[in-house]
């Protein structure tokens, strides 16, 4: 019982807090804020996905949203009605044009496709670290963006897919947040996760103790790809469209900022960072377009990006380990490993 509580206590505590707050805010908010709540929940899935690799390994990846883009395209194509696919992607493979999946299956398949793509990438990437790994992940993001932009038979190029059924509701977003938190929580408390976190703290000592670092990094990278593929599919089914520009550099840096602000060394930090930055973005978006509290005030274009940059610098200077300081929120006293 204690072992089960140790593995699931943190993710279930975080989910309970997120679910209660999200449900209350959603129930009392106008439509625009309801949409913002769902976006924040999707961001939690994406940030937790990034945390699984970056938070546990200490190797920053700038390319995980490439798997979110892949998941968005796969999920969008799978849930799109066959008649619409005949119009939008008439040159796609026949088996893809002739089938339609329910949203839950499409999201799961999107995550699994991301895993299949991540496996060959993980082999060389897991053997490098530091700046080299960061540059390699940037190259991965750029490469996948180019493929999505030019593969017009399947992705419609830069025009992207449209008329995707919008099936991501509050309930489905919460379900996948729970899945992401449980997967991340179980991984970080498993033998594989503990070995990876040991290599993060002292790579030389971990290797000397017999930790197969490249294998552990590769496993975390593949698991991270799955969660990002799921998050991308949810986002595509929320927007109703997807294009290569959605999951590119701007969104990448926002997701990384969420992880850094919350604290990259804990699962709680990933969740808190996604919520705090998401709320700040929504507030600043309203300031930008002059619609704050329904008042007619001059718009301030670019304010959200400037404020986010200032917040990130301030956090790096004052609290380099983020809001949580590497600690976990739980219903019993426990600190992060």
Short mmCIF file of C-alpha atoms in Angstrom, two decimals:
data_model
loop_
_atom_site.label_atom_id
_atom_site.label_comp_id
_atom_site.label_asym_id
_atom_site.label_seq_id
_atom_site.Cartn_x
_atom_site.Cartn_y
_atom_site.Cartn_z
CA UNK A 1 0.00 0.00 0.00
CA UNK A 2 2.78 2.40 0.91
CA UNK A 3 4.59 1.55 -2.31
CA UNK A 4 1.47 2.25 -4.38
CA UNK A 5 0.91 5.50 -2.53
CA UNK A 6 4.52 6.48 -3.15
CA UNK A 7 4.09 6.00 -6.89
CA UNK A 8 0.61 7.47 -7.37
CA UNK A 9 0.33 9.93 -4.51
CA UNK A 10 1.93 12.85 -6.33
CA UNK A 11 0.10 12.49 -9.68
CA UNK A 12 -3.28 11.85 -8.05
CA UNK A 13 -2.84 14.80 -5.67
CA UNK A 14 -1.97 17.06 -8.59
CA UNK A 15 -4.86 15.76 -10.67
CA UNK A 16 -7.36 16.27 -7.84
CA UNK A 17 -6.23 19.89 -7.45
CA UNK A 18 -6.28 20.59 -11.19
CA UNK A 19 -9.63 18.87 -11.73
CA UNK A 20 -11.39 20.73 -8.91
CA UNK A 21 -10.08 24.15 -9.92
CA UNK A 22 -10.66 23.58 -13.65
CA UNK A 23 -14.22 22.33 -13.13
CA UNK A 24 -15.17 25.27 -10.89
CA UNK A 25 -13.64 27.90 -13.16
CA UNK A 26 -15.20 26.29 -16.23
CA UNK A 27 -18.65 26.22 -14.62
CA UNK A 28 -18.71 29.91 -13.69
CA UNK A 29 -16.87 31.38 -16.69
CA UNK A 30 -18.05 32.76 -20.03
CA UNK A 31 -17.30 30.80 -23.19
CA UNK A 32 -13.95 32.52 -23.89
CA UNK A 33 -12.58 31.59 -20.47
CA UNK A 34 -13.94 28.05 -20.80
CA UNK A 35 -11.83 27.66 -23.93
CA UNK A 36 -8.81 29.02 -22.04
CA UNK A 37 -9.31 26.36 -19.32
CA UNK A 38 -9.20 23.59 -21.92
CA UNK A 39 -6.07 25.07 -23.51
CA UNK A 40 -4.34 25.13 -20.12
CA UNK A 41 -5.23 21.47 -19.57
CA UNK A 42 -3.78 20.56 -22.96
CA UNK A 43 -0.66 22.54 -22.09
CA UNK A 44 -0.33 20.50 -18.91
CA UNK A 45 -0.19 17.33 -21.03
CA UNK A 46 2.48 18.88 -23.27
CA UNK A 47 4.59 20.24 -20.40
CA UNK A 48 4.37 16.96 -18.48
CA UNK A 49 5.49 15.22 -21.67
CA UNK A 50 8.51 17.52 -21.87
CA UNK A 51 9.20 16.98 -18.17
CA UNK A 52 9.38 13.20 -18.57
CA UNK A 53 12.53 13.61 -20.66
CA UNK A 54 14.00 16.99 -19.73
CA UNK A 55 13.09 17.06 -16.05
CA UNK A 56 14.37 13.58 -15.33
CA UNK A 57 17.45 13.62 -17.55
CA UNK A 58 18.54 17.25 -17.22
CA UNK A 59 18.93 17.40 -21.01
CA UNK A 60 16.83 20.19 -22.52
CA UNK A 61 14.96 19.26 -25.66
CA UNK A 62 13.75 22.01 -27.97
CA UNK A 63 12.09 19.61 -30.37
CA UNK A 64 9.43 17.72 -28.43
CA UNK A 65 6.64 19.71 -30.07
CA UNK A 66 7.60 18.05 -33.34
CA UNK A 67 5.82 15.01 -31.90
CA UNK A 68 2.88 17.22 -30.92
CA UNK A 69 2.65 18.37 -34.53
CA UNK A 70 2.82 14.77 -35.71
CA UNK A 71 0.10 13.80 -33.25
CA UNK A 72 -2.11 16.68 -34.36
CA UNK A 73 -1.91 15.62 -38.01
CA UNK A 74 -2.43 11.92 -37.27
CA UNK A 75 -5.32 12.56 -34.90
CA UNK A 76 -6.93 15.07 -37.26
CA UNK A 77 -6.73 12.72 -40.24
CA UNK A 78 -8.10 9.78 -38.26
CA UNK A 79 -11.20 11.56 -36.89
CA UNK A 80 -11.99 13.45 -40.10
CA UNK A 81 -15.02 12.04 -41.98
CA UNK A 82 -14.12 10.01 -45.06
CA UNK A 83 -16.10 12.29 -47.37
CA UNK A 84 -14.13 15.30 -46.19
CA UNK A 85 -10.81 13.46 -46.58
CA UNK A 86 -11.67 12.70 -50.18
CA UNK A 87 -11.80 16.48 -50.72
CA UNK A 88 -8.92 17.68 -48.53
CA UNK A 89 -6.37 14.90 -49.06
CA UNK A 90 -7.45 13.02 -52.21
CA UNK A 91 -3.90 11.76 -52.80
CA UNK A 92 -3.44 10.29 -49.33
CA UNK A 93 -3.11 6.48 -49.01
CA UNK A 94 -6.38 4.66 -49.60
CA UNK A 95 -6.52 3.03 -46.16
CA UNK A 96 -6.24 6.47 -44.54
CA UNK A 97 -8.98 7.99 -46.69
CA UNK A 98 -11.39 5.13 -46.09
CA UNK A 99 -11.42 4.93 -42.28
CA UNK A 100 -12.62 7.16 -39.46
CA UNK A 101 -11.84 6.53 -35.79
CA UNK A 102 -13.56 7.67 -32.63
CA UNK A 103 -11.64 10.53 -30.92
CA UNK A 104 -10.29 8.41 -28.04
CA UNK A 105 -8.79 5.85 -30.41
CA UNK A 106 -7.43 8.57 -32.69
CA UNK A 107 -5.63 10.29 -29.79
CA UNK A 108 -4.12 6.99 -28.62
CA UNK A 109 -2.99 6.07 -32.14
CA UNK A 110 -1.48 9.55 -32.54
CA UNK A 111 0.63 8.93 -29.44
CA UNK A 112 1.72 5.52 -30.69
CA UNK A 113 2.70 6.91 -34.10
CA UNK A 114 4.81 9.51 -32.29
CA UNK A 115 6.50 6.62 -30.45
CA UNK A 116 7.31 4.85 -33.72
CA UNK A 117 8.92 8.01 -35.10
CA UNK A 118 10.78 8.68 -31.83
CA UNK A 119 12.41 5.23 -31.56
CA UNK A 120 15.00 5.68 -34.38
CA UNK A 121 15.63 9.28 -33.28
CA UNK A 122 16.20 8.23 -29.67
CA UNK A 123 19.06 5.89 -30.56
CA UNK A 124 21.62 8.56 -31.56
CA UNK A 125 20.10 11.37 -29.47
CA UNK A 126 20.37 9.45 -26.19
CA UNK A 127 24.15 9.18 -26.61
CA UNK A 128 24.76 12.93 -26.51
CA UNK A 129 23.97 15.64 -23.99
CA UNK A 130 24.30 19.31 -23.21
CA UNK A 131 24.40 21.82 -26.06
CA UNK A 132 24.84 19.09 -28.67
CA UNK A 133 21.57 17.45 -27.66
CA UNK A 134 19.79 20.81 -27.66
CA UNK A 135 20.98 21.58 -31.19
CA UNK A 136 20.03 18.09 -32.35
CA UNK A 137 16.47 18.52 -31.07
CA UNK A 138 16.18 21.92 -32.77
CA UNK A 139 17.27 20.25 -36.02
CA UNK A 140 14.61 17.58 -35.45
CA UNK A 141 11.91 20.22 -34.98
CA UNK A 142 12.97 22.12 -38.10
CA UNK A 143 13.16 18.93 -40.18
CA UNK A 144 9.69 17.78 -39.19
CA UNK A 145 8.31 21.25 -39.81
CA UNK A 146 9.77 21.22 -43.33
CA UNK A 147 8.31 17.77 -44.00
CA UNK A 148 4.87 18.88 -42.82
CA UNK A 149 5.11 22.07 -44.87
CA UNK A 150 6.04 20.27 -48.09
CA UNK A 151 4.15 16.97 -47.91
CA UNK A 152 1.05 18.41 -49.55
CA UNK A 153 -0.51 15.03 -50.42
CA UNK A 154 -0.90 14.19 -46.73
CA UNK A 155 -0.74 17.49 -44.80
CA UNK A 156 -1.92 19.98 -47.45
CA UNK A 157 1.40 21.78 -46.98
CA UNK A 158 1.39 25.20 -45.36
CA UNK A 159 -2.39 25.46 -45.73
CA UNK A 160 -2.79 22.72 -43.16
CA UNK A 161 -5.81 20.59 -42.39
CA UNK A 162 -9.15 22.22 -41.63
CA UNK A 163 -12.66 21.16 -40.61
CA UNK A 164 -11.31 18.67 -38.07
CA UNK A 165 -14.12 17.65 -35.68
CA UNK A 166 -13.72 19.61 -32.44
CA UNK A 167 -14.06 16.84 -29.90
CA UNK A 168 -11.69 17.96 -27.12
CA UNK A 169 -14.01 18.80 -24.24
CA UNK A 170 -13.25 19.58 -20.59
CA UNK A 171 -13.91 15.95 -19.66
CA UNK A 172 -11.61 14.49 -22.31
CA UNK A 173 -8.89 17.01 -21.50
CA UNK A 174 -9.07 16.04 -17.81
CA UNK A 175 -8.95 12.33 -18.67
CA UNK A 176 -5.74 12.76 -20.63
CA UNK A 177 -4.26 15.02 -17.94
CA UNK A 178 -4.81 12.14 -15.51
CA UNK A 179 -3.17 9.69 -17.91
CA UNK A 180 -0.18 11.99 -18.44
CA UNK A 181 0.30 12.59 -14.70
CA UNK A 182 0.05 8.89 -13.81
CA UNK A 183 2.44 7.88 -16.59
CA UNK A 184 4.96 10.56 -15.57
CA UNK A 185 4.59 9.76 -11.86
CA UNK A 186 5.04 6.03 -12.29
CA UNK A 187 8.04 6.57 -14.56
CA UNK A 188 9.90 8.92 -12.23
CA UNK A 189 9.49 6.55 -9.27
CA UNK A 190 10.40 3.43 -11.26
CA UNK A 191 13.87 1.92 -11.30
CA UNK A 192 14.45 3.38 -14.78
CA UNK A 193 13.32 6.84 -13.70
CA UNK A 194 15.44 6.84 -10.56
CA UNK A 195 18.51 5.82 -12.51
CA UNK A 196 17.87 8.59 -15.02
CA UNK A 197 17.46 11.16 -12.26
CA UNK A 198 20.70 9.93 -10.70
CA UNK A 199 22.47 10.54 -14.02
CA UNK A 200 20.96 14.03 -14.07
CA UNK A 201 22.47 14.84 -10.69
CA UNK A 202 25.88 13.26 -11.36
CA UNK A 203 26.42 11.62 -14.72
CA UNK A 204 29.90 10.29 -13.95
CA UNK A 205 28.88 8.72 -10.64
CA UNK A 206 25.77 7.18 -12.20
CA UNK A 207 27.77 5.64 -15.04
CA UNK A 208 30.33 4.32 -12.56
CA UNK A 209 27.47 2.72 -10.59
CA UNK A 210 26.38 0.75 -13.64
CA UNK A 211 23.57 2.99 -14.93
CA UNK A 212 23.09 2.58 -18.69
CA UNK A 213 22.49 6.28 -19.26
CA UNK A 214 21.82 6.20 -22.99
CA UNK A 215 19.17 3.48 -22.54
CA UNK A 216 17.42 5.39 -19.75
CA UNK A 217 17.45 8.61 -21.74
CA UNK A 218 16.11 6.82 -24.79
CA UNK A 219 13.25 5.29 -22.80
CA UNK A 220 12.30 8.68 -21.35
CA UNK A 221 12.52 10.32 -24.79
CA UNK A 222 10.14 7.76 -26.30
CA UNK A 223 7.68 8.09 -23.41
CA UNK A 224 7.88 11.88 -23.74
CA UNK A 225 7.11 11.58 -27.46
CA UNK A 226 3.97 9.56 -26.67
CA UNK A 227 2.61 12.20 -24.30
CA UNK A 228 3.44 15.02 -26.70
CA UNK A 229 1.76 13.15 -29.54
CA UNK A 230 -1.35 12.81 -27.38
CA UNK A 231 -1.23 16.51 -26.44
CA UNK A 232 -0.86 17.52 -30.08
CA UNK A 233 -3.85 15.39 -31.10
CA UNK A 234 -5.96 16.95 -28.34
CA UNK A 235 -4.94 20.45 -29.44
CA UNK A 236 -5.71 19.74 -33.10
CA UNK A 237 -9.14 18.42 -32.15
CA UNK A 238 -9.69 21.50 -30.01
CA UNK A 239 -8.73 24.04 -32.69
CA UNK A 240 -10.44 22.19 -35.52
CA UNK A 241 -7.42 22.77 -37.73
CA UNK A 242 -3.68 22.22 -37.75
CA UNK A 243 -0.80 23.72 -39.71
CA UNK A 244 3.00 23.44 -39.42
CA UNK A 245 3.27 26.93 -37.92
CA UNK A 246 1.15 26.05 -34.86
CA UNK A 247 3.72 23.71 -33.30
CA UNK A 248 6.88 25.59 -34.11
CA UNK A 249 9.32 27.88 -32.33
CA UNK A 250 6.83 30.22 -30.60
CA UNK A 251 4.88 27.41 -28.97
CA UNK A 252 8.09 25.49 -28.22
CA UNK A 253 9.54 28.33 -26.20
CA UNK A 254 6.24 28.85 -24.35
CA UNK A 255 6.15 25.18 -23.29
CA UNK A 256 9.79 25.33 -22.18
CA UNK A 257 9.07 28.54 -20.25
CA UNK A 258 6.20 26.79 -18.47
CA UNK A 259 8.53 24.02 -17.34
CA UNK A 260 11.27 26.42 -16.23
CA UNK A 261 8.90 28.75 -14.36
CA UNK A 262 7.26 25.89 -12.48
CA UNK A 263 10.46 23.98 -11.85
CA UNK A 264 11.98 21.45 -14.22
CA UNK A 265 13.02 19.03 -11.48
CA UNK A 266 9.55 18.02 -10.29
CA UNK A 267 6.24 16.88 -11.73
CA UNK A 268 4.48 19.45 -9.58
CA UNK A 269 6.63 22.14 -11.16
CA UNK A 270 5.54 21.08 -14.64
CA UNK A 271 1.87 21.38 -13.66
CA UNK A 272 2.19 24.63 -11.73
CA UNK A 273 4.25 26.20 -14.50
CA UNK A 274 1.65 25.31 -17.14
CA UNK A 275 -1.13 26.79 -15.01
CA UNK A 276 0.69 29.96 -13.94
CA UNK A 277 1.99 30.82 -17.41
CA UNK A 278 -1.35 29.88 -18.98
CA UNK A 279 -3.28 32.19 -16.66
CA UNK A 280 -0.74 34.97 -17.22
CA UNK A 281 -1.01 34.54 -20.99
CA UNK A 282 -4.79 34.78 -20.90
CA UNK A 283 -4.65 37.92 -18.72
CA UNK A 284 -2.06 39.59 -20.95
CA UNK A 285 -3.94 38.59 -24.10
CA UNK A 286 -6.91 40.55 -22.82
CA UNK A 287 -4.66 43.49 -21.99
CA UNK A 288 -3.16 43.30 -25.48
CA UNK A 289 -6.48 43.50 -27.31
CA UNK A 290 -7.91 46.08 -24.91
CA UNK A 291 -10.74 43.87 -23.66
CA UNK A 292 -9.70 43.52 -20.02
CA UNK A 293 -12.78 43.49 -17.74
CA UNK A 294 -14.86 44.74 -20.65
CA UNK A 295 -13.16 48.14 -20.60
CA UNK A 296 -12.33 49.99 -23.80
CA UNK A 297 -8.59 50.58 -23.36
CA UNK A 298 -5.83 50.94 -25.96
CA UNK A 299 -4.39 47.63 -27.17
CA UNK A 300 -0.79 46.72 -26.39
CA UNK A 301 0.44 44.32 -29.12
CA UNK A 302 3.38 42.16 -28.06
CA UNK A 303 2.85 42.74 -24.34
CA UNK A 304 2.33 39.04 -23.58
CA UNK A 305 5.63 37.99 -25.16
CA UNK A 306 7.56 40.78 -23.40
CA UNK A 307 6.00 39.95 -20.02
CA UNK A 308 6.68 36.25 -20.46
CA UNK A 309 10.32 36.99 -21.30
CA UNK A 310 10.71 39.21 -18.24
CA UNK A 311 9.09 36.55 -16.03
CA UNK A 312 11.42 33.88 -17.36
CA UNK A 313 14.54 35.99 -16.75
CA UNK A 314 13.33 36.90 -13.26
CA UNK A 315 12.69 33.26 -12.41
CA UNK A 316 16.13 32.22 -13.65
CA UNK A 317 17.74 34.92 -11.52
CA UNK A 318 15.69 34.68 -8.33
CA UNK A 319 14.46 31.08 -8.33
CA UNK A 320 16.54 29.00 -10.74
CA UNK A 321 14.72 25.83 -9.65
CA UNK A 322 11.31 27.36 -10.37
CA UNK A 323 8.28 28.02 -8.20
CA UNK A 324 8.37 24.58 -6.58
CA UNK A 325 12.11 24.47 -6.02
CA UNK A 326 12.17 20.82 -7.08
CA UNK A 327 9.63 19.77 -4.44
CA UNK A 328 6.51 17.71 -5.04
CA UNK A 329 3.00 18.49 -3.89
CA UNK A 330 1.41 15.53 -2.14
CA UNK A 331 -1.06 14.67 0.59
CA UNK A 332 1.76 13.38 2.76
CA UNK A 333 5.20 14.76 3.46
CA UNK A 334 7.59 13.83 0.70
CA UNK A 335 10.25 15.61 -1.25
CA UNK A 336 11.32 15.04 -4.83
CA UNK A 337 14.04 12.47 -5.36
#
